[in-house]
Tab-separated table of C-alpha atoms in Angstrom:
chain	number	residue	atom	x	y	z
A	3	MET	CA	-13.103	-23.749	-2.985
A	4	LEU	CA	-13.843	-27.134	-3.538
A	5	ALA	CA	-10.742	-28.596	-3.602
A	6	SER	CA	-10.760	-28.901	0.325
A	7	ALA	CA	-13.432	-31.870	0.012
A	8	GLY	CA	-11.163	-34.662	0.367
A	9	LEU	CA	-8.400	-35.331	3.149
A	10	MET	CA	-4.751	-35.615	2.250
A	11	THR	CA	-2.234	-37.843	4.385
A	12	GLY	CA	1.089	-35.817	4.837
A	13	GLY	CA	3.640	-37.373	6.938
A	14	ARG	CA	7.344	-36.683	8.728
A	15	GLY	CA	8.873	-38.909	5.821
A	16	LEU	CA	10.849	-36.281	3.950
A	17	ALA	CA	14.549	-36.613	3.802
A	18	PHE	CA	16.197	-34.180	6.223
A	19	GLY	CA	19.025	-32.542	4.629
A	20	GLY	CA	18.765	-28.796	4.271
A	21	SER	CA	20.281	-25.709	6.291
A	22	GLY	CA	20.003	-26.562	10.160
A	23	GLY	CA	18.879	-30.241	9.896
A	24	PHE	CA	15.374	-29.489	7.987
A	25	PRO	CA	14.718	-30.461	4.346
A	26	VAL	CA	14.667	-27.967	1.510
A	27	VAL	CA	11.038	-27.869	0.535
A	28	ARG	CA	11.133	-24.287	-0.853
A	29	ILE	CA	10.432	-24.024	-4.604
A	30	PRO	CA	14.184	-23.886	-6.351
A	31	GLU	CA	14.739	-20.336	-7.192
A	32	ALA	CA	14.995	-20.705	-10.916
A	33	LYS	CA	11.296	-21.422	-10.679
A	34	ARG	CA	9.976	-18.917	-8.358
A	35	LYS	CA	6.981	-16.360	-10.031
A	36	PHE	CA	8.348	-13.126	-8.723
A	37	LYS	CA	11.834	-12.308	-6.579
A	38	SER	CA	11.642	-9.431	-3.976
A	39	GLN	CA	15.249	-8.620	-2.547
A	40	THR	CA	13.674	-6.951	0.423
A	41	VAL	CA	11.459	-10.313	1.027
A	42	GLU	CA	14.622	-12.473	0.953
A	43	LYS	CA	16.613	-10.006	3.141
A	44	MET	CA	13.847	-10.120	6.017
A	45	ILE	CA	13.650	-13.870	5.539
A	46	ARG	CA	17.676	-14.035	5.809
A	47	GLU	CA	17.258	-11.968	9.095
A	48	VAL	CA	14.572	-13.807	10.961
A	49	ARG	CA	15.864	-17.321	10.296
A	50	GLU	CA	19.432	-16.314	11.228
A	51	THR	CA	18.182	-14.359	14.385
A	52	ILE	CA	15.528	-16.576	15.927
A	53	GLY	CA	16.287	-19.242	18.092
A	54	ASN	CA	13.569	-21.533	17.148
A	55	LYS	CA	15.237	-22.731	14.096
A	56	GLU	CA	11.981	-24.641	13.143
A	57	LEU	CA	9.960	-21.636	13.089
A	58	GLY	CA	12.629	-19.958	11.264
A	59	TRP	CA	12.401	-22.784	8.468
A	60	LEU	CA	8.852	-22.422	8.406
A	61	PHE	CA	8.904	-18.877	7.869
A	62	GLU	CA	11.370	-19.157	5.072
A	63	ASN	CA	9.214	-21.585	3.320
A	64	CYS	CA	5.819	-19.828	4.121
A	65	PHE	CA	5.835	-16.105	4.124
A	66	PRO	CA	7.171	-16.039	0.225
A	67	ASN	CA	5.121	-18.673	-0.759
A	68	THR	CA	2.481	-16.151	-2.582
A	69	LEU	CA	5.639	-14.869	-4.481
A	70	ASP	CA	7.402	-17.852	-5.368
A	71	THR	CA	4.309	-19.782	-6.677
A	72	THR	CA	0.824	-18.173	-7.202
A	73	VAL	CA	1.730	-14.492	-9.064
A	74	ASP	CA	1.378	-13.939	-12.581
A	75	PHE	CA	2.889	-10.541	-12.996
A	76	THR	CA	3.295	-8.791	-16.435
A	77	VAL	CA	3.742	-5.308	-17.439
A	78	GLY	CA	1.371	-3.841	-19.970
A	79	ALA	CA	0.898	-0.645	-22.316
A	80	GLY	CA	2.168	2.678	-20.892
A	81	GLY	CA	3.920	0.678	-17.863
A	82	ARG	CA	0.758	-0.778	-16.394
A	83	PRO	CA	1.387	-3.564	-14.070
A	84	ASP	CA	-1.196	-6.492	-13.923
A	85	THR	CA	-0.751	-8.947	-11.371
A	86	TYR	CA	-2.810	-12.265	-11.239
A	87	VAL	CA	-2.920	-14.261	-8.220
A	88	ILE	CA	-4.043	-17.576	-7.897
A	89	THR	CA	-4.862	-18.917	-4.367
A	90	GLY	CA	-2.718	-22.322	-4.946
A	91	ASP	CA	-4.363	-25.262	-6.011
A	92	ILE	CA	-6.870	-23.605	-7.770
A	93	ASP	CA	-6.291	-21.692	-10.783
A	94	ALA	CA	-8.319	-18.528	-10.331
A	95	MET	CA	-8.140	-15.329	-8.634
A	96	TRP	CA	-10.261	-14.823	-5.619
A	97	LEU	CA	-10.697	-10.854	-4.693
A	98	ARG	CA	-10.543	-11.712	-0.934
A	99	ASP	CA	-7.512	-14.363	-1.061
A	100	SER	CA	-5.672	-12.387	-3.674
A	101	SER	CA	-6.015	-9.180	-1.313
A	102	ALA	CA	-4.972	-11.232	1.614
A	103	GLN	CA	-1.894	-12.867	0.330
A	104	VAL	CA	-0.181	-9.777	-0.790
A	105	TRP	CA	-0.951	-7.900	2.373
A	106	PRO	CA	1.976	-9.169	4.473
A	107	TYR	CA	3.954	-7.766	1.981
A	108	LEU	CA	2.871	-3.978	2.569
A	109	SER	CA	5.155	-3.238	5.527
A	110	LEU	CA	8.277	-4.291	3.269
A	111	CYS	CA	7.055	-2.545	0.238
A	112	LYS	CA	8.055	1.265	1.051
A	113	GLY	CA	11.595	1.197	-0.462
A	114	ASP	CA	10.932	-2.014	-2.875
A	115	LYS	CA	9.771	-0.632	-6.196
A	116	ASP	CA	9.106	-3.944	-7.539
A	117	LEU	CA	6.932	-5.026	-4.806
A	118	GLN	CA	5.061	-1.849	-4.987
A	119	SER	CA	4.605	-2.597	-8.712
A	120	LEU	CA	3.288	-6.164	-7.980
A	121	ILE	CA	0.879	-4.641	-5.568
A	122	ARG	CA	-0.402	-2.133	-7.838
A	123	GLY	CA	-1.010	-4.830	-10.373
A	124	VAL	CA	-3.187	-6.500	-8.073
A	125	ILE	CA	-5.144	-3.486	-7.663
A	126	HIS	CA	-5.570	-2.974	-11.207
A	127	ARG	CA	-6.520	-6.278	-11.669
A	128	GLN	CA	-9.150	-6.266	-8.998
A	129	THR	CA	-10.492	-3.016	-10.612
A	130	ASN	CA	-10.982	-4.968	-13.834
A	131	CYS	CA	-12.859	-7.712	-11.836
A	132	ILE	CA	-14.890	-5.528	-9.893
A	133	LEU	CA	-16.165	-3.818	-13.315
A	134	LYS	CA	-16.993	-7.082	-14.938
A	135	ASP	CA	-19.057	-8.209	-12.210
A	136	PRO	CA	-19.209	-7.108	-8.577
A	137	TYR	CA	-21.467	-10.059	-7.426
A	138	ALA	CA	-18.682	-12.464	-8.807
A	139	ASN	CA	-16.111	-13.931	-6.017
A	140	ALA	CA	-13.523	-15.587	-8.256
A	141	PHE	CA	-12.087	-14.864	-11.861
A	142	TYR	CA	-9.643	-16.401	-14.352
A	143	LYS	CA	-6.752	-14.742	-16.096
A	144	ASP	CA	-8.300	-15.549	-19.328
A	145	ASP	CA	-11.305	-13.150	-20.237
A	146	ARG	CA	-12.605	-15.873	-22.474
A	147	LYS	CA	-12.529	-18.876	-20.323
A	148	VAL	CA	-15.941	-20.628	-19.456
A	149	SER	CA	-16.434	-21.784	-15.804
A	150	GLU	CA	-16.528	-25.288	-14.937
A	151	TRP	CA	-19.549	-24.268	-12.890
A	152	LYS	CA	-21.249	-22.983	-15.911
A	153	ALA	CA	-23.017	-26.339	-16.155
A	154	THR	CA	-24.365	-26.299	-12.572
A	155	ASP	CA	-24.873	-22.596	-11.353
A	156	ILE	CA	-28.119	-20.806	-12.175
A	157	THR	CA	-26.859	-16.926	-11.984
A	158	ASP	CA	-25.420	-14.744	-14.532
A	159	MET	CA	-22.190	-16.430	-15.378
A	160	LYS	CA	-19.981	-14.336	-17.820
A	161	PRO	CA	-16.935	-15.730	-19.596
A	162	GLY	CA	-13.827	-14.939	-17.318
A	163	ILE	CA	-15.391	-15.665	-14.156
A	164	HIS	CA	-14.835	-18.614	-12.109
A	165	GLU	CA	-17.434	-18.460	-9.355
A	166	ARG	CA	-20.171	-16.167	-8.561
A	167	LYS	CA	-20.775	-16.282	-4.987
A	168	TRP	CA	-21.922	-13.238	-3.429
A	169	GLU	CA	-19.674	-12.457	-0.548
A	170	ILE	CA	-19.549	-8.800	0.829
A	171	ASP	CA	-15.858	-9.424	1.997
A	172	SER	CA	-15.146	-9.698	-1.762
A	173	LEU	CA	-15.722	-5.816	-2.256
A	174	CYS	CA	-14.160	-5.062	1.324
A	175	TYR	CA	-10.635	-6.489	0.536
A	176	PRO	CA	-9.503	-4.547	-2.317
A	177	ILE	CA	-10.545	-1.251	-0.688
A	178	ARG	CA	-8.351	-2.531	2.452
A	179	LEU	CA	-5.295	-3.350	0.102
A	180	ALA	CA	-5.804	-0.172	-1.798
A	181	HIS	CA	-6.008	1.799	1.380
A	182	GLY	CA	-2.847	0.126	2.826
A	183	TYR	CA	-0.827	0.312	-0.002
A	184	TRP	CA	-1.628	3.980	-0.435
A	185	GLN	CA	-1.261	4.591	3.426
A	186	THR	CA	2.219	2.800	3.148
A	187	THR	CA	3.716	3.992	0.154
A	188	GLY	CA	1.750	7.470	-0.599
A	189	ASP	CA	1.733	6.253	-4.439
A	190	ALA	CA	-1.808	7.353	-5.490
A	191	SER	CA	-1.025	6.199	-9.380
A	192	ALA	CA	-3.253	3.103	-9.246
A	193	PHE	CA	-6.602	5.117	-8.073
A	194	ASP	CA	-7.614	6.437	-11.736
A	195	ALA	CA	-10.810	6.720	-13.536
A	196	ASP	CA	-11.213	2.926	-13.640
A	197	TRP	CA	-10.682	2.420	-9.835
A	198	GLN	CA	-13.145	5.188	-9.084
A	199	ALA	CA	-15.687	3.549	-11.383
A	200	ALA	CA	-15.209	0.340	-9.777
A	201	MET	CA	-15.680	2.042	-6.261
A	202	GLU	CA	-18.876	3.606	-7.539
A	203	LYS	CA	-19.918	-0.397	-8.223
A	204	VAL	CA	-18.816	-1.469	-4.870
A	205	VAL	CA	-21.234	1.314	-3.137
A	206	LYS	CA	-23.964	0.383	-5.380
A	207	THR	CA	-23.398	-3.046	-4.901
A	208	PHE	CA	-23.865	-2.843	-1.333
A	209	ARG	CA	-26.863	-0.433	-1.743
A	210	GLU	CA	-28.578	-3.330	-3.817
A	211	GLN	CA	-28.278	-5.483	-1.210
A	212	GLN	CA	-29.666	-3.851	1.605
A	213	ARG	CA	-32.741	-5.168	-0.660
A	214	LYS	CA	-34.768	-2.126	0.429
A	215	ASP	CA	-36.210	-1.796	-2.906
A	216	GLY	CA	-37.012	-5.701	-3.907
A	217	GLU	CA	-34.657	-8.584	-3.987
A	218	GLY	CA	-32.135	-6.997	-6.373
A	219	PRO	CA	-30.449	-8.270	-9.430
A	220	TYR	CA	-28.200	-10.978	-7.589
A	221	SER	CA	-29.678	-14.516	-7.187
A	222	PHE	CA	-27.895	-17.975	-7.079
A	223	GLN	CA	-28.585	-21.519	-7.306
A	224	ARG	CA	-26.400	-24.733	-7.652
A	225	LYS	CA	-27.267	-28.370	-8.961
A	226	THR	CA	-25.715	-29.991	-6.077
A	227	SER	CA	-26.264	-32.503	-3.093
A	228	TRP	CA	-23.668	-30.316	-1.173
A	229	ALA	CA	-25.959	-28.072	1.011
A	230	THR	CA	-23.640	-25.359	1.667
A	231	ASP	CA	-23.170	-24.507	-1.761
A	232	GLY	CA	-26.569	-23.323	-2.737
A	233	VAL	CA	-28.922	-20.490	-1.869
A	234	PRO	CA	-32.502	-21.551	-0.765
A	235	MET	CA	-35.685	-19.611	-1.594
A	236	GLY	CA	-35.123	-19.570	-5.184
A	237	GLY	CA	-31.641	-18.365	-4.739
A	238	TYR	CA	-32.415	-15.182	-2.639
A	239	GLY	CA	-31.939	-16.813	1.054
A	240	TYR	CA	-34.039	-17.075	3.947
A	241	PRO	CA	-36.320	-14.069	4.456
A	242	THR	CA	-34.980	-10.884	6.409
A	243	ARG	CA	-36.458	-7.802	7.775
A	244	LYS	CA	-35.113	-5.026	5.782
A	245	VAL	CA	-33.174	-3.133	8.489
A	246	GLY	CA	-30.424	-1.460	6.612
A	247	LEU	CA	-28.021	-4.394	6.601
A	248	ILE	CA	-26.312	-5.921	3.764
A	249	HIS	CA	-27.266	-9.327	2.501
A	250	SER	CA	-24.291	-11.572	1.932
A	251	MET	CA	-25.662	-14.818	0.409
A	252	PHE	CA	-22.165	-16.783	1.234
A	253	ARG	CA	-19.377	-16.604	3.911
A	254	PRO	CA	-15.647	-16.028	3.330
A	255	SER	CA	-15.538	-19.784	3.284
A	256	ASP	CA	-17.656	-19.953	0.102
A	257	ASP	CA	-20.549	-21.696	2.062
A	258	ALA	CA	-24.003	-20.315	2.023
A	259	THR	CA	-25.022	-18.081	5.256
A	260	ILE	CA	-28.114	-19.466	7.256
A	261	PHE	CA	-29.026	-15.733	7.962
A	262	PRO	CA	-28.209	-13.326	5.427
A	263	PHE	CA	-27.243	-10.722	7.623
A	264	LEU	CA	-23.319	-11.965	8.146
A	265	ILE	CA	-22.409	-9.513	10.975
A	266	PRO	CA	-18.459	-9.937	10.856
A	267	SER	CA	-18.842	-8.983	6.994
A	268	ASN	CA	-21.044	-6.430	7.473
A	269	LEU	CA	-18.591	-4.551	10.283
A	270	PHE	CA	-15.987	-5.110	7.870
A	271	ALA	CA	-18.097	-2.903	5.167
A	272	LEU	CA	-18.711	-0.375	7.644
A	273	SER	CA	-14.812	-0.011	7.971
A	274	SER	CA	-14.004	-0.213	4.288
A	275	LEU	CA	-16.324	2.292	3.690
A	276	ARG	CA	-14.794	4.716	6.307
A	277	ASP	CA	-11.249	3.541	4.511
A	278	LEU	CA	-12.713	4.486	1.008
A	279	ARG	CA	-14.165	7.970	2.334
A	280	THR	CA	-10.835	8.835	4.020
A	281	MET	CA	-8.828	8.059	0.363
A	282	LEU	CA	-11.531	9.756	-1.684
A	283	ALA	CA	-11.034	13.106	0.614
A	284	ALA	CA	-7.222	12.975	0.689
A	285	LEU	CA	-7.020	12.584	-3.157
A	286	SER	CA	-9.854	15.104	-4.009
A	287	MET	CA	-11.499	12.531	-6.030
A	288	GLY	CA	-15.384	11.541	-6.260
A	289	LYS	CA	-17.090	13.925	-3.932
A	290	GLU	CA	-20.405	12.672	-4.803
A	291	LEU	CA	-19.109	8.999	-4.022
A	292	GLU	CA	-17.871	10.252	-1.015
A	293	GLY	CA	-21.116	11.531	0.196
A	294	GLN	CA	-23.055	8.088	-0.834
A	295	ALA	CA	-20.584	6.238	1.207
A	296	PHE	CA	-21.099	8.246	4.236
A	297	ALA	CA	-24.807	7.914	4.162
A	298	LEU	CA	-24.446	3.980	3.609
A	299	GLU	CA	-21.950	3.654	6.368
A	300	GLN	CA	-23.887	5.738	8.737
A	301	GLU	CA	-27.011	3.284	7.786
A	302	VAL	CA	-25.182	0.170	8.155
A	303	GLN	CA	-23.391	1.528	11.737
A	304	GLY	CA	-26.851	2.215	12.937
A	305	ALA	CA	-28.423	-1.291	12.127
A	306	LEU	CA	-25.406	-3.074	13.185
A	307	THR	CA	-25.721	-1.315	16.598
A	308	GLU	CA	-29.417	-2.609	16.693
A	309	HIS	CA	-29.218	-5.997	15.049
A	310	ALA	CA	-25.333	-7.241	15.528
A	311	ILE	CA	-24.943	-7.547	19.589
A	312	VAL	CA	-26.788	-10.289	21.350
A	313	THR	CA	-26.743	-11.584	24.941
A	314	HIS	CA	-25.330	-14.995	25.090
A	315	PRO	CA	-26.279	-17.004	28.333
A	316	VAL	CA	-22.663	-17.309	29.800
A	317	TYR	CA	-20.682	-14.454	28.076
A	318	GLY	CA	-23.246	-11.757	28.249
A	319	GLU	CA	-23.129	-9.182	25.179
A	320	VAL	CA	-21.547	-10.633	21.968
A	321	PHE	CA	-21.637	-10.051	18.453
A	322	ALA	CA	-23.864	-12.765	16.674
A	323	TYR	CA	-22.409	-14.350	13.694
A	324	GLU	CA	-25.303	-14.030	11.726
A	325	ALA	CA	-28.758	-12.404	11.871
A	326	ASP	CA	-32.172	-11.673	9.987
A	327	GLY	CA	-33.376	-8.531	11.599
A	328	PHE	CA	-36.382	-10.562	12.946
A	329	GLY	CA	-34.339	-11.460	16.140
A	330	ASN	CA	-32.852	-14.938	15.090
A	331	HIS	CA	-28.858	-15.061	15.365
A	332	THR	CA	-26.463	-17.689	15.300
A	333	PHE	CA	-23.761	-18.214	18.227
A	334	MET	CA	-20.431	-19.335	16.144
A	335	ASP	CA	-17.695	-18.675	14.520
A	336	ASP	CA	-15.818	-19.666	11.096
A	337	ALA	CA	-12.198	-19.707	10.438
A	338	ASN	CA	-12.456	-17.768	7.442
A	339	VAL	CA	-11.822	-14.105	7.623
A	340	PRO	CA	-13.598	-12.083	8.175
A	341	SER	CA	-14.657	-13.809	11.075
A	342	LEU	CA	-15.632	-12.442	14.631
A	343	LEU	CA	-12.151	-13.518	16.019
A	344	ALA	CA	-10.583	-11.575	13.410
A	345	LEU	CA	-12.410	-8.034	13.741
A	346	PRO	CA	-9.417	-6.163	15.414
A	347	TYR	CA	-7.258	-7.155	12.379
A	348	LEU	CA	-9.620	-6.004	9.621
A	349	GLN	CA	-11.021	-3.139	11.553
A	350	SER	CA	-9.934	0.271	10.170
A	351	VAL	CA	-7.778	2.472	12.310
A	352	HIS	CA	-10.146	5.551	11.025
A	353	TYR	CA	-13.084	4.171	12.487
A	354	SER	CA	-13.525	5.235	16.312
A	355	GLY	CA	-17.751	4.716	16.416
A	356	GLU	CA	-19.260	2.955	19.367
A	357	LEU	CA	-18.831	-0.390	17.575
A	358	SER	CA	-14.886	-0.107	17.599
A	359	VAL	CA	-13.250	-3.240	18.796
A	360	ILE	CA	-9.909	-1.521	19.000
A	361	HIS	CA	-10.695	1.450	21.022
A	362	PRO	CA	-10.906	0.416	24.641
A	363	ASP	CA	-13.370	3.314	25.552
A	364	LYS	CA	-15.885	1.874	23.058
A	365	ARG	CA	-18.838	-0.680	23.628
A	366	GLY	CA	-17.385	-2.601	20.606
A	367	TYR	CA	-14.019	-3.550	22.549
A	368	ALA	CA	-16.061	-5.074	25.584
A	369	VAL	CA	-18.410	-6.938	23.237
A	370	TYR	CA	-15.473	-8.131	21.152
A	371	GLN	CA	-13.583	-9.308	24.352
A	372	ASN	CA	-16.721	-11.617	25.473
A	373	THR	CA	-17.037	-12.600	21.878
A	374	ARG	CA	-13.566	-13.824	21.832
A	375	ARG	CA	-14.196	-15.893	24.892
A	376	MET	CA	-17.154	-17.192	23.388
A	377	VAL	CA	-15.716	-18.325	19.772
A	378	LEU	CA	-12.625	-19.903	21.652
A	379	SER	CA	-14.662	-22.026	23.704
A	380	GLU	CA	-17.051	-25.260	23.405
A	381	SER	CA	-19.827	-22.656	22.884
A	382	ASN	CA	-18.716	-22.446	19.521
A	383	PRO	CA	-19.773	-25.273	17.581
A	384	PHE	CA	-16.931	-24.933	15.415
A	385	PHE	CA	-14.340	-24.948	17.659
A	386	PHE	CA	-12.195	-28.022	17.933
A	387	LYS	CA	-9.710	-29.283	20.464
A	388	GLY	CA	-7.984	-32.525	20.407
A	389	LYS	CA	-4.474	-34.265	20.403
A	390	ALA	CA	-2.869	-32.211	17.489
A	391	GLY	CA	-4.196	-28.849	18.412
A	392	GLU	CA	-6.908	-26.497	19.020
A	393	GLY	CA	-8.675	-23.958	16.952
A	394	ILE	CA	-11.802	-22.928	14.692
A	395	GLY	CA	-12.863	-24.812	11.761
A	396	GLY	CA	-16.155	-24.707	10.008
A	397	PRO	CA	-18.563	-26.553	7.583
A	398	HIS	CA	-16.586	-26.187	4.482
A	399	ALA	CA	-13.739	-28.834	5.524
A	400	GLY	CA	-16.103	-30.616	7.888
A	401	LEU	CA	-16.222	-31.330	11.911
A	402	ASN	CA	-13.267	-31.613	14.043
A	403	MET	CA	-10.874	-30.034	10.900
A	404	ILE	CA	-9.022	-26.955	12.637
A	405	TRP	CA	-7.781	-24.381	10.307
A	406	PRO	CA	-4.542	-22.842	10.961
A	407	ILE	CA	-5.970	-19.619	9.702
A	408	SER	CA	-7.762	-19.154	12.742
A	409	ILE	CA	-4.749	-19.870	15.098
A	410	VAL	CA	-2.769	-17.419	13.058
A	411	ILE	CA	-5.635	-14.781	13.551
A	412	ARG	CA	-5.936	-15.737	16.826
A	413	GLY	CA	-2.375	-14.670	17.547
A	414	LEU	CA	-2.335	-11.602	15.355
A	415	THR	CA	-5.492	-10.372	17.868
A	416	SER	CA	-3.863	-11.311	20.957
A	417	HIS	CA	-2.202	-9.070	23.298
A	418	ASP	CA	-1.281	-11.822	25.766
A	419	SER	CA	2.401	-12.913	25.045
A	420	MET	CA	1.552	-16.602	26.462
A	421	GLU	CA	-1.023	-16.681	24.035
A	422	VAL	CA	0.907	-15.817	21.005
A	423	ALA	CA	3.123	-18.577	22.006
A	424	LYS	CA	0.646	-20.991	22.367
A	425	CYS	CA	-0.699	-20.070	18.505
A	426	LEU	CA	3.058	-20.287	17.360
A	427	LYS	CA	3.531	-23.933	19.129
A	428	LEU	CA	0.359	-25.038	17.750
A	429	LEU	CA	0.848	-23.806	14.311
A	430	GLN	CA	4.279	-25.506	14.638
A	431	ASN	CA	3.155	-28.736	15.414
A	432	SER	CA	0.522	-28.635	12.438
A	433	HIS	CA	2.657	-28.715	9.330
A	434	ALA	CA	3.030	-32.702	9.416
A	435	GLY	CA	6.376	-32.527	8.184
A	436	THR	CA	5.749	-30.706	5.003
A	437	GLY	CA	7.276	-27.289	6.096
A	438	PHE	CA	3.783	-25.424	4.872
A	439	MET	CA	0.619	-24.390	6.406
A	440	HIS	CA	-2.749	-26.173	5.057
A	441	GLU	CA	-6.309	-25.362	4.888
A	442	SER	CA	-7.237	-27.696	7.772
A	443	PHE	CA	-5.897	-30.565	9.974
A	444	HIS	CA	-7.597	-32.997	11.822
A	445	LYS	CA	-7.761	-32.325	15.545
A	446	ASP	CA	-6.303	-35.509	16.650
A	447	ASP	CA	-3.881	-35.879	13.708
A	448	ALA	CA	-2.279	-33.144	11.934
A	449	ALA	CA	-0.878	-35.460	9.179
A	450	LYS	CA	-4.881	-35.629	8.162
A	451	PHE	CA	-5.224	-32.515	6.189
A	452	THR	CA	-6.720	-30.575	3.032
A	453	ARG	CA	-4.962	-28.600	0.630
A	454	PRO	CA	-1.209	-29.157	0.604
A	455	TRP	CA	-0.882	-25.877	-1.455
A	456	PHE	CA	-2.838	-22.686	0.057
A	457	ALA	CA	-0.751	-19.692	-0.177
A	458	TRP	CA	-3.273	-17.495	2.057
A	459	ALA	CA	-2.458	-19.636	4.922
A	460	ASN	CA	1.096	-19.644	4.407
A	461	THR	CA	1.518	-15.981	3.638
A	462	LEU	CA	-0.785	-15.311	6.698
A	463	PHE	CA	1.621	-17.405	8.943
A	464	GLY	CA	4.451	-15.690	7.899
A	465	GLU	CA	2.758	-12.354	8.859
A	466	LEU	CA	2.471	-13.632	12.520
A	467	VAL	CA	6.070	-14.785	12.885
A	468	LEU	CA	7.126	-11.237	11.406
A	469	LYS	CA	4.932	-9.264	13.685
A	470	THR	CA	6.164	-11.504	16.846
A	471	TYR	CA	9.639	-10.932	15.584
A	472	ARG	CA	9.458	-7.244	15.706
A	473	GLU	CA	7.282	-6.487	18.669
A	474	ARG	CA	7.894	-9.831	20.764
A	475	PRO	CA	11.640	-11.308	19.796
A	476	ALA	CA	11.673	-13.553	22.640
A	477	LEU	CA	8.652	-15.500	22.040
A	478	LEU	CA	10.769	-17.018	18.960
A	479	SER	CA	13.856	-18.087	21.206
């Protein structure tokens, strides 16, 4: 998402005159894209209950930001909902972002039919996107629209596709959303023959990108001077030993990988395949697909066990960020999710293998704790700490730029109340008077930030506040 390339300067120059002395910055009700009474009720409850009024104001602005500003909801023939979700200041729908943007509303949708329709509409549209091209990461609402990248990208760009950067997580997130929706509501109406066909494409694409039988059908090159936007070696990436891991040419930041085996994304694929199998079995559909997913899951799990865990000179056994199967690894983490820090947030509750990071008796749990300490330290080249805060960034926004998403994920994955309180304070201090989260901010000056309208960061912040309100309300006093 190249809208992040330039810094914007915010500041505390807003006129304060809203409720509680804070300015009214939420979009007026008449202009909101989608309204949920359940969401509004929760916003009022949190804002009226918690003692930290600035956090309450931020929650009111940020939590509904996806609904207020980014969704285009329609109902088609036969009452079939369709929901197009933009990221914010880019008019395109990322499979990853759209899933992550509506995920925080799942806990509120059981008794809210309108919210259920909205999320079913996302599932339907994601199904159509995957069927159009499982290698694309972002799409337009208009199937005829030709991308601005058509002139620069050497890949199979079809109309209706905004960008065609192959990222494993692009196919994992729709499974996570589908499974989460089904588990929360018990509603299986979105999982029709088209959805099953899309899931077959997911498994097929993962198989192709193990590259056991050649390089596969996908390659990508871009005519650009921006190194992280192109894929070397003729668009196929640096060499790998074919060990059963899935190649990912890009990270969830949309930056090119260094070594094509992106470990957090392979771990996400492992959990996603497990969730998919759970759904197929429970819904009595796709028996053959269930078997294919199981076989792939076993291969990926075996390869991860052998190649994902490496020994760090300070922190001991940790998960590498990337690998190539030849023994080369990267010790780092990126703010974008899936990340190493986010593994407990993404891992399926159905997965209980040795790589589980949420079961204390499993090897993965100890490895994750070591990894967590590593990535939240100076051993991670993209961990930044300064006058304005601390957190993880990445190449996408450049050095010294902290991503609020990484601070939110740190809070969502912490068992330590003091750490959660610290994350909330860091986020409260990062909005630069705007009342919203941003893509990134400078470690020494929060008023220097990228992307003033980034709905994923806003809604995810709301998820952290809501989780804290439910589990540790004293931290919001």
